[in-house]
Short mmCIF file of C-alpha atoms and ligand atoms in Angstrom, two decimals:
data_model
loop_
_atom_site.label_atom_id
_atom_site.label_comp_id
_atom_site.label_asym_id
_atom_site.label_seq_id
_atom_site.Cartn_x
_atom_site.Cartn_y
_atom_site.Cartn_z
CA UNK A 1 -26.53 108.91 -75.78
CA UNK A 2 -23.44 109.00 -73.69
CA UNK A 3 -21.62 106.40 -71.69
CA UNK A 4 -22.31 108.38 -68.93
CA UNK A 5 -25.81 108.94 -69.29
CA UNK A 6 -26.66 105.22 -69.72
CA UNK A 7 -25.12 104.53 -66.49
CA UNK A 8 -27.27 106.78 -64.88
CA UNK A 9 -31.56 105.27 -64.88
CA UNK A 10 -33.25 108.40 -63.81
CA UNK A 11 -36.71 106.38 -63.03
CA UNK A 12 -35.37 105.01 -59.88
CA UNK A 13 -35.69 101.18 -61.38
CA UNK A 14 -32.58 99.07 -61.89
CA UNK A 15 -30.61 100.00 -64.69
CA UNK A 16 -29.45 97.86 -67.60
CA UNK A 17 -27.59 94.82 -66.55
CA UNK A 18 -24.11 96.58 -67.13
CA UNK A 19 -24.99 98.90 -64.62
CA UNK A 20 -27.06 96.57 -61.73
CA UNK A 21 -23.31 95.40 -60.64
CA UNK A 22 -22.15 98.26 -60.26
CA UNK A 23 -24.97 99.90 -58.09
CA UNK A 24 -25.09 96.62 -55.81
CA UNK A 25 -21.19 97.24 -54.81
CA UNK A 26 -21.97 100.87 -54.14
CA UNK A 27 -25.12 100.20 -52.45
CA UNK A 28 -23.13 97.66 -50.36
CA UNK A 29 -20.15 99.71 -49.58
CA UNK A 30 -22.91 102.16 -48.17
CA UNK A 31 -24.48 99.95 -45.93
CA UNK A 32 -20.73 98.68 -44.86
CA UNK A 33 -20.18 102.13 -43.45
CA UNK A 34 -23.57 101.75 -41.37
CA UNK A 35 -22.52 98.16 -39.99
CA UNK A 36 -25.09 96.25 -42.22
CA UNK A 37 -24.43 93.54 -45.01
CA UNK A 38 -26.61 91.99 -47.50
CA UNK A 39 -27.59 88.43 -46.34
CA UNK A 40 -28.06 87.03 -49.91
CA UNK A 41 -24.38 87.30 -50.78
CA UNK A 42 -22.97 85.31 -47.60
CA UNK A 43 -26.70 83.22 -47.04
CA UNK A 44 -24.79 80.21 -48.58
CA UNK A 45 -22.24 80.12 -46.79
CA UNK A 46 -23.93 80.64 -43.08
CA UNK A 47 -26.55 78.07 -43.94
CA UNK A 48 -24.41 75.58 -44.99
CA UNK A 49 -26.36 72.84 -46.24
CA UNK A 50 -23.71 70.47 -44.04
CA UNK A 51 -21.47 71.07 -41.22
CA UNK A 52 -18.40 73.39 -42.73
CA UNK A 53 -15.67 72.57 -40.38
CA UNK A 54 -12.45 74.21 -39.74
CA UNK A 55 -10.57 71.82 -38.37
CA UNK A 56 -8.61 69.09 -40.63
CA UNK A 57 -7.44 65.33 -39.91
CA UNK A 58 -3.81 65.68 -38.27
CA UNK A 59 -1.80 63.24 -36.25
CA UNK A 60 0.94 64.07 -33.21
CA UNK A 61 3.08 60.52 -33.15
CA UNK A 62 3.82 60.31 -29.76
CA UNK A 63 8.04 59.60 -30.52
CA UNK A 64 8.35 63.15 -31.73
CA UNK A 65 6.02 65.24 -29.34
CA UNK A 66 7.40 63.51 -26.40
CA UNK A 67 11.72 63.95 -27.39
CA UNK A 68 9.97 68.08 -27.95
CA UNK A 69 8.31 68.08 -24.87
CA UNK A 70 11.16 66.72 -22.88
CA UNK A 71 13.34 69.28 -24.62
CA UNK A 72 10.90 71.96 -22.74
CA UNK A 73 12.12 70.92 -19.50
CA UNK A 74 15.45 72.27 -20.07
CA UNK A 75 14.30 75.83 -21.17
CA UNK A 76 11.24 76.68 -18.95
CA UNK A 77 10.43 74.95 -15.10
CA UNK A 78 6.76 74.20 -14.30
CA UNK A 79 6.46 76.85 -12.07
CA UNK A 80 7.95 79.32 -14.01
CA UNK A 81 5.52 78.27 -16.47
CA UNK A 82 2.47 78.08 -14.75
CA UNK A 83 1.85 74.77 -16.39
CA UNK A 84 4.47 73.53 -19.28
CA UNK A 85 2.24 72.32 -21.66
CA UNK A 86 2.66 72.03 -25.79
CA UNK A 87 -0.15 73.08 -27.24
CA UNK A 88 -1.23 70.72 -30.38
CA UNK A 89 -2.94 73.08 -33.07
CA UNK A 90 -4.68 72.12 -35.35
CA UNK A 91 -2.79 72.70 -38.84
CA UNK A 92 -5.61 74.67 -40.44
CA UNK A 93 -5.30 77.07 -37.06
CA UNK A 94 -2.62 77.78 -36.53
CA UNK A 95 -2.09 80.34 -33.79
CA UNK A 96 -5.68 79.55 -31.88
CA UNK A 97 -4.76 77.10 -29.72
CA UNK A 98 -7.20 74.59 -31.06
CA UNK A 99 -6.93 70.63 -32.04
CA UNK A 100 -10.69 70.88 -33.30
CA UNK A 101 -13.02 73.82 -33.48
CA UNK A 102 -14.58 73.64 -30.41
CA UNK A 103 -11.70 71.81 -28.22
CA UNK A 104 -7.98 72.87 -26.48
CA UNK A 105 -5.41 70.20 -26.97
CA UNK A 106 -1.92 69.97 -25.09
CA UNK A 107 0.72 67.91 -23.63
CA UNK A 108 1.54 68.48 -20.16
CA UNK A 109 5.28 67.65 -18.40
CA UNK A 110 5.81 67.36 -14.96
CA UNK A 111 9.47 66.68 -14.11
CA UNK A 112 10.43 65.13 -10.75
CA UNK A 113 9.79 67.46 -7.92
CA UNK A 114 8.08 69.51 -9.61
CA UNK A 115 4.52 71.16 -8.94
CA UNK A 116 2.16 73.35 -10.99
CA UNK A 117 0.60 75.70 -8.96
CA UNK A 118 -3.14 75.53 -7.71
CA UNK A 119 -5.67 77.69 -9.76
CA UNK A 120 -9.11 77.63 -11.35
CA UNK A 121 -11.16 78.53 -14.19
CA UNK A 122 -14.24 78.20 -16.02
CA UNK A 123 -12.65 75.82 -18.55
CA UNK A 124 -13.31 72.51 -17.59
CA UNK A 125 -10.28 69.81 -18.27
CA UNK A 126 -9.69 66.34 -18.54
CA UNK A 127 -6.60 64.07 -18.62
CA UNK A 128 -5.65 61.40 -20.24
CA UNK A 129 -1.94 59.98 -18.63
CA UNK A 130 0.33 58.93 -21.66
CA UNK A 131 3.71 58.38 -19.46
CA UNK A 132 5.25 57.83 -16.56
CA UNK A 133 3.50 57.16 -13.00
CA UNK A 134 2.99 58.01 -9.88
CA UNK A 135 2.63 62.07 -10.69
CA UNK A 136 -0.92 63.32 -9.36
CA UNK A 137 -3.37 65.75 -9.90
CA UNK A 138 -5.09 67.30 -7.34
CA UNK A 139 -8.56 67.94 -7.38
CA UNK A 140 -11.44 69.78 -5.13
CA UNK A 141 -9.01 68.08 -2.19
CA UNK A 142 -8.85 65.14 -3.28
CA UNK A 143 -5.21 64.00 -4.71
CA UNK A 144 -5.73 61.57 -7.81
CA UNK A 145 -2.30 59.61 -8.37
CA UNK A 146 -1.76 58.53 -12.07
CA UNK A 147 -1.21 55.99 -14.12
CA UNK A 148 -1.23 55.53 -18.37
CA UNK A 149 -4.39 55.09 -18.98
CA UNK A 150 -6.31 57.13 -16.33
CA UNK A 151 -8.87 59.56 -17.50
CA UNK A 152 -8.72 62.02 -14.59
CA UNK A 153 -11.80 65.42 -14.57
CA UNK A 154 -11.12 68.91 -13.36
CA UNK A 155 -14.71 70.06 -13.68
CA UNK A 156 -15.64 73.95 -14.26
CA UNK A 157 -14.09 75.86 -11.02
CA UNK A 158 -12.61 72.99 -9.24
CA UNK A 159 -9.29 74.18 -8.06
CA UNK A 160 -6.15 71.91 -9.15
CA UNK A 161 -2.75 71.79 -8.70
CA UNK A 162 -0.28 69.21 -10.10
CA UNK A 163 2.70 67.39 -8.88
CA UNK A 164 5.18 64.84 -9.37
CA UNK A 165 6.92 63.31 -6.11
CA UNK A 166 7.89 60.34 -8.36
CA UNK A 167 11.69 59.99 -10.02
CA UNK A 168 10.03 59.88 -13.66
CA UNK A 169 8.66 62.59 -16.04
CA UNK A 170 4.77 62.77 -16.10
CA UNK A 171 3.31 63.49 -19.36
CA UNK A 172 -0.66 63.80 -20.05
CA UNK A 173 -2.86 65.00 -22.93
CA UNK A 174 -5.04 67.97 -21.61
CA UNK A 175 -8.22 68.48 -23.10
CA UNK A 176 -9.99 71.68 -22.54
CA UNK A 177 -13.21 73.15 -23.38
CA UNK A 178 -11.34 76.17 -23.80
CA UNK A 179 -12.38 77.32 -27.53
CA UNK A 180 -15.95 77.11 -26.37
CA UNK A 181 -15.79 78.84 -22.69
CA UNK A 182 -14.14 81.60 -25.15
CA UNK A 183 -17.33 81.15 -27.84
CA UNK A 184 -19.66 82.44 -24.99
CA UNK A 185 -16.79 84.59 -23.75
CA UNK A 186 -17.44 83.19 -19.97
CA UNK A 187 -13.47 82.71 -19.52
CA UNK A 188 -12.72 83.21 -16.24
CA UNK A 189 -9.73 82.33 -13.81
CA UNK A 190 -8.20 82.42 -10.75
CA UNK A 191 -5.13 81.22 -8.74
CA UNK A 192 -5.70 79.34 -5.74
CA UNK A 193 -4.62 81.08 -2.27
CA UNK A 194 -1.63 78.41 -1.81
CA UNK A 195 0.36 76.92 -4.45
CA UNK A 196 -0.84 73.25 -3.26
CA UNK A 197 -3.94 72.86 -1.94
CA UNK A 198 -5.05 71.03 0.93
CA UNK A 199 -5.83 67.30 0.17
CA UNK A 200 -8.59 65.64 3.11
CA UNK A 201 -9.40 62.96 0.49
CA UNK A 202 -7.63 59.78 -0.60
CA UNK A 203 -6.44 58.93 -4.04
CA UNK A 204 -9.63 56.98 -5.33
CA UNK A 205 -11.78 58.15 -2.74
CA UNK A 206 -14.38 59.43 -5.31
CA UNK A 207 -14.04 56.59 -7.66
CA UNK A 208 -14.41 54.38 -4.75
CA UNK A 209 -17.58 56.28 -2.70
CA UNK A 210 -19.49 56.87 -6.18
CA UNK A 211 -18.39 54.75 -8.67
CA UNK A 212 -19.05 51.50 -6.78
CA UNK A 213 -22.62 51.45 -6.75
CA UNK A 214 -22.94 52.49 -3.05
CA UNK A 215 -22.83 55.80 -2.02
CA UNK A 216 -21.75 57.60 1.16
CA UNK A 217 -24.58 57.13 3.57
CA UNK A 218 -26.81 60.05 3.87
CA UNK A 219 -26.01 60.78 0.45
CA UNK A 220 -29.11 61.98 -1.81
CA UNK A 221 -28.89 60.97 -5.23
CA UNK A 222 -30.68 64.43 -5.94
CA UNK A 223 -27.86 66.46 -4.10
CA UNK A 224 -25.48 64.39 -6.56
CA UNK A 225 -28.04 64.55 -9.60
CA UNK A 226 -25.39 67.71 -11.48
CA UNK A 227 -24.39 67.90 -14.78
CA UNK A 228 -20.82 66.62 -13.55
CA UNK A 229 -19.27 63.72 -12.44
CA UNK A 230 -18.21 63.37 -8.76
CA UNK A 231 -15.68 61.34 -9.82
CA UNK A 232 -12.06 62.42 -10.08
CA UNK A 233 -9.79 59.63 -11.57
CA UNK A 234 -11.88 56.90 -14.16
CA UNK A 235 -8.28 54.31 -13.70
CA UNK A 236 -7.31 52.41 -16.73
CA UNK A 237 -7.09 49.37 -13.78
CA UNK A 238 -10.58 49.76 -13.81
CA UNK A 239 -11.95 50.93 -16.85
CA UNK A 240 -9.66 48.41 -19.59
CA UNK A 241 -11.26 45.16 -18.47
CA UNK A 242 -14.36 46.41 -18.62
CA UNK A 243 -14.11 46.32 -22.63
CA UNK A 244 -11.79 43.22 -22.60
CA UNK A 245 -14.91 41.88 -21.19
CA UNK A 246 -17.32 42.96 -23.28
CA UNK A 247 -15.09 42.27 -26.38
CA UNK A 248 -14.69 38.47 -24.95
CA UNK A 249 -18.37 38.74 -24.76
CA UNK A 250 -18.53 39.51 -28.24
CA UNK A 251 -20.55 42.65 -27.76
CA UNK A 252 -18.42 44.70 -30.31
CA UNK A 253 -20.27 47.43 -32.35
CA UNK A 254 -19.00 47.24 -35.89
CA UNK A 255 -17.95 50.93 -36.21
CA UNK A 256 -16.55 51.50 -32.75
CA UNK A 257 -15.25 48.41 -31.61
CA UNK A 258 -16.27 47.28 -27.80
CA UNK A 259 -16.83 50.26 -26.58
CA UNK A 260 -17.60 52.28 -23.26
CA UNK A 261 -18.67 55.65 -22.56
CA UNK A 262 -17.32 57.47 -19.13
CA UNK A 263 -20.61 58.19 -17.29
CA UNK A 264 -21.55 60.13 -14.52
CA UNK A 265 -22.30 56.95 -11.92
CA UNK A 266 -25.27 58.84 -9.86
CA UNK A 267 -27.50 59.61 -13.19
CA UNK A 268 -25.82 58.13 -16.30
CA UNK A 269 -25.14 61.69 -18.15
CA UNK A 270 -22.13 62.39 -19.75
CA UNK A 271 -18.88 63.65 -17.34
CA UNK A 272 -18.72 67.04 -18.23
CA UNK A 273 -21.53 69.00 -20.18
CA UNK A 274 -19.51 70.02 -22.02
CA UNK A 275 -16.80 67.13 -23.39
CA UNK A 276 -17.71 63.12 -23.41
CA UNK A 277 -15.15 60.68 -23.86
CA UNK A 278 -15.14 56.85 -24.77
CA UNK A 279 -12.83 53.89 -24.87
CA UNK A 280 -12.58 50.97 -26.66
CA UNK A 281 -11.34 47.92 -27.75
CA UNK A 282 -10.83 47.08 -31.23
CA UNK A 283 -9.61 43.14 -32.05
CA UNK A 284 -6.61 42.41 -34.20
CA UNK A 285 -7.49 42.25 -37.23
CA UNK A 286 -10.74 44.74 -37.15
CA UNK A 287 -11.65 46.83 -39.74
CA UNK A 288 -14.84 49.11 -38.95
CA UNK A 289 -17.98 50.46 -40.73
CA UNK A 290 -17.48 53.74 -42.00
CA UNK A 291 -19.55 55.95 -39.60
CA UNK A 292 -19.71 59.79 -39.18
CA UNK A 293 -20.98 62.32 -36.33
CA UNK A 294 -21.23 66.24 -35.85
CA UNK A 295 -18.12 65.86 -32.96
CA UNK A 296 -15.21 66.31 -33.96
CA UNK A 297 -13.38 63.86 -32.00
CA UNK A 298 -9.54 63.78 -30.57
CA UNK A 299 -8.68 59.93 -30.14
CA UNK A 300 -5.29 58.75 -28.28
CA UNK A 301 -4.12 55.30 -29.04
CA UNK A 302 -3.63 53.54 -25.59
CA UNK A 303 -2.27 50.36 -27.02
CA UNK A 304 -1.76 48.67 -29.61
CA UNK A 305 -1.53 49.60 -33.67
CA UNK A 306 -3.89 50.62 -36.47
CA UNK A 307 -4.75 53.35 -38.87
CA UNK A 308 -7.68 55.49 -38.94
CA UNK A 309 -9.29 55.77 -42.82
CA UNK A 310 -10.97 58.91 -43.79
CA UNK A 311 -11.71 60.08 -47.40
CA UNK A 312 -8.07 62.09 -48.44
CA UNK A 313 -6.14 60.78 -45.49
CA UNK A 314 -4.93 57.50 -43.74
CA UNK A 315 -3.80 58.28 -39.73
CA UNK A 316 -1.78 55.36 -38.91
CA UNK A 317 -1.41 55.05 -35.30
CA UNK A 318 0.51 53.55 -32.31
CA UNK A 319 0.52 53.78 -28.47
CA UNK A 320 -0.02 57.28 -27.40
CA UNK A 321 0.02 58.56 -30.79
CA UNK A 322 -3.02 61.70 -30.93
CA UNK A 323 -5.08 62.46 -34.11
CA UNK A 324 -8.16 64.08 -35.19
CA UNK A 325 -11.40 63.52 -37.05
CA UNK A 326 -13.05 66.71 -37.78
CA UNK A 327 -16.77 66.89 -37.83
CA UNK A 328 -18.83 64.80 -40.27
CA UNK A 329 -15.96 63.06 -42.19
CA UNK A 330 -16.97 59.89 -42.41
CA UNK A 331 -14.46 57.43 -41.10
CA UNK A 332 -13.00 53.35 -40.36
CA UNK A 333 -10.62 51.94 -38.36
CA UNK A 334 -8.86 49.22 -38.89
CA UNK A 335 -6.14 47.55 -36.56
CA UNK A 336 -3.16 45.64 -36.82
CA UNK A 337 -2.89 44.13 -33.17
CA UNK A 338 -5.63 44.64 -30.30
CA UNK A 339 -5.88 47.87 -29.82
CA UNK A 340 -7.19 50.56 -27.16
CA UNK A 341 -8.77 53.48 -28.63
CA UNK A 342 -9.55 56.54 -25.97
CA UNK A 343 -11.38 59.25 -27.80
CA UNK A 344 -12.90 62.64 -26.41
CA UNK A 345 -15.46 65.54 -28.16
CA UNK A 346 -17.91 68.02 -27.49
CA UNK A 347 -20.80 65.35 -27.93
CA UNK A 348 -22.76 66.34 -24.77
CA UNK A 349 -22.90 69.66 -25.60
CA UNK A 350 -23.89 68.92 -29.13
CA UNK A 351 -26.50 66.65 -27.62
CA UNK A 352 -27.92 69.59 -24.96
CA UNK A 353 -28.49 72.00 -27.51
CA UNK A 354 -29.96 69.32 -29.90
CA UNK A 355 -28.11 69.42 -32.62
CA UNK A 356 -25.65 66.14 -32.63
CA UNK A 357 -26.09 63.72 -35.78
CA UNK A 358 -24.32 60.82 -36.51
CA UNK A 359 -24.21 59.10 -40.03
CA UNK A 360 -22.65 56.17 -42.25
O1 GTQ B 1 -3.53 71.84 -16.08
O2 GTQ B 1 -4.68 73.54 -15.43
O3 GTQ B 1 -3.12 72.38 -20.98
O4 GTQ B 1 -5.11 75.50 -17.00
C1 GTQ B 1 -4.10 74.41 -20.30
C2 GTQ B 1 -4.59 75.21 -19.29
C3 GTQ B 1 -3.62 72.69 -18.71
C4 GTQ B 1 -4.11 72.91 -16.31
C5 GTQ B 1 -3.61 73.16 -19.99
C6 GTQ B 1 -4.61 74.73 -17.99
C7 GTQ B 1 -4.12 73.47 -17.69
#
């Protein structure tokens, strides 16, 4: 018999095992050219039998990004830029404007006199204020004056401008939703019809009407009952003795510290649906369970000195440093001095669609 012929079953039936490879890669290249795949080749790694993450464990030490981002201010103005923002990637994505699979990462300037024009999107954003003060955001008319420390919301479509009428550089981490808007590809934007929008509400107004446990009179808690927060600007003047208190009270969970979660005050939920952030307190000298989730979480270090311990990698962090911990690497802290931990995921959407775990 010849080579050829023995390459060739003329019963229809598999061939001998020499051959079976061979027909499988031309059967496959076949069904290529019709848009179709065999699941048994990839079914391992679709169904993985635990989350497969992208994302890896990097830290931005706030010394270097902020000489960087101060060096922007001399090549591109805020309004030139729209908003003058570095973008902190992720090392393993470079190019995708991503800190963790499913989350946008930046630092934003604002120099002195500066503005960055009003606009909205379907990205929702948060802020957490690393330096300077007196720089605000404005939000749905209500202009939110910052502080380090403040955790500040620009919800889905809320128009928002930003300026700074102080004689200090601004700078804030922006968090956006922005990988998964673009998942569902519902991106979309607009700019607002003037550059700064009109403000009719005080800074702290919303903290102060629905944050204080009172509410604006004629208020229903139903009309209020969204899966958003009404309020604007969660201050650190508010929010840091709140776990200095609990930590005095010894109420410290032994992974996280003394720890809060920013709520929505009408019905408890989460403040966005689709990012949840946290702060706590950790005492000098802590050192944490190892504990691991399914949100990959972006932490900034509000005061304070530690390190973060996960398996290959030790993150050792100071104020305003920013690091990640990708999904379900299991993790400790441990600090050096009290320390403030603020961290930020995509926990409540995890949570809606039922499919957040956490672990030791
Ligand atoms: O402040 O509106 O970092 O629209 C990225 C996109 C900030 C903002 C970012 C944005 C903004």
């Amino acid at each position: 018999m010849t080579v050829a012929a023995a390459k060739k079953p003329s019963n229809g039936k598999p061939g001998p095992k020499h051959n079976i490879e061979a027909m499988r890669q031309a059967y496959y290249r076949r069904i290529a050219e019709r848009h179709m795949a065999p699941l048994w080749t990839v079914m391992s790694s679709i169904i993985t039998p635990e989350p497969a993450p992208r994302c890896v464990p990097v830290i931005w030490h706030f010394n270097d990004v902020k000489s960087l981002v101060m060096e922007s201010g001399r090549l591109i103005t805020a309004e030139e830029a729209k908003r003058r923002v570095l973008i902190l990637e992720n090392p393993a994505m470079h190019g995708e404007s991503r800190a963790t699979d499913t989350l946008y990462a930046g630092i934003q300037m604002i120099l002195p006199g500066e503005v960055a024009p009003a606009h909205l999107h379907a990205a929702s954003a948060v802020r957490f204020v690393l330096d300077g003060e007196g720089a605000y955001t404005a939000v749905e008319g209500e202009k939110a004056f910052m502080s380090p420390g403040d955790f500040v919301i620009t919800a889905n479509w809320a128009a928002h401008d930003h300026g700074n009428p102080s004689d200090k550089p601004m700078l804030w981490l922006d968090v956006l939703d922005v990988p998964t808007v673009n998942f569902f590809a519902t991106s979309f934007a607009e700019d607002f019809d003037e550059p700064v929008q009109a403000t009719r509400r005080q800074d702290g107004d919303s903290l102060s009407f629905y944050g204080s446990g009172v509410l604006p009179d004629g208020t229903s808690a139903e009309e209020l009952n969204m899966n958003r927060t009404p309020v604007i600007n969660y201050t650190y003047a508010r929010t840091r003795p709140i776990v200095e208190r609990l930590l005095h009270a010894g109420d410290i969970d032994k992974s996280h510290g003394a720890r809060v979660r920013y709520a929505n005050p009408v019905n408890g939920g989460p403040v966005l649906p689709t990012m949840g952030a946290a702060l706590a307190m950790l005492p000098k000298g802590f050192c944490g369970e190892p504990y691991r989730s399914t949100d990959g979480t972006i932490f900034v270090c509000a005061e304070g000195e530690g390190a973060t311990h996960l398996e290959d990698h030790v993150l050792a962090w100071g104020a305003n440093d920013v690091f990640v911990v990708p999904p379900w690497k299991r993790y400790f802290h441990t600090a050096a001095k009290q320390s403030v931990l603020f961290s930020i995921s995509d926990r409540p959407a995890q949570e809606a669609l039922g499919l957040w775990r956490e672990g030791k």
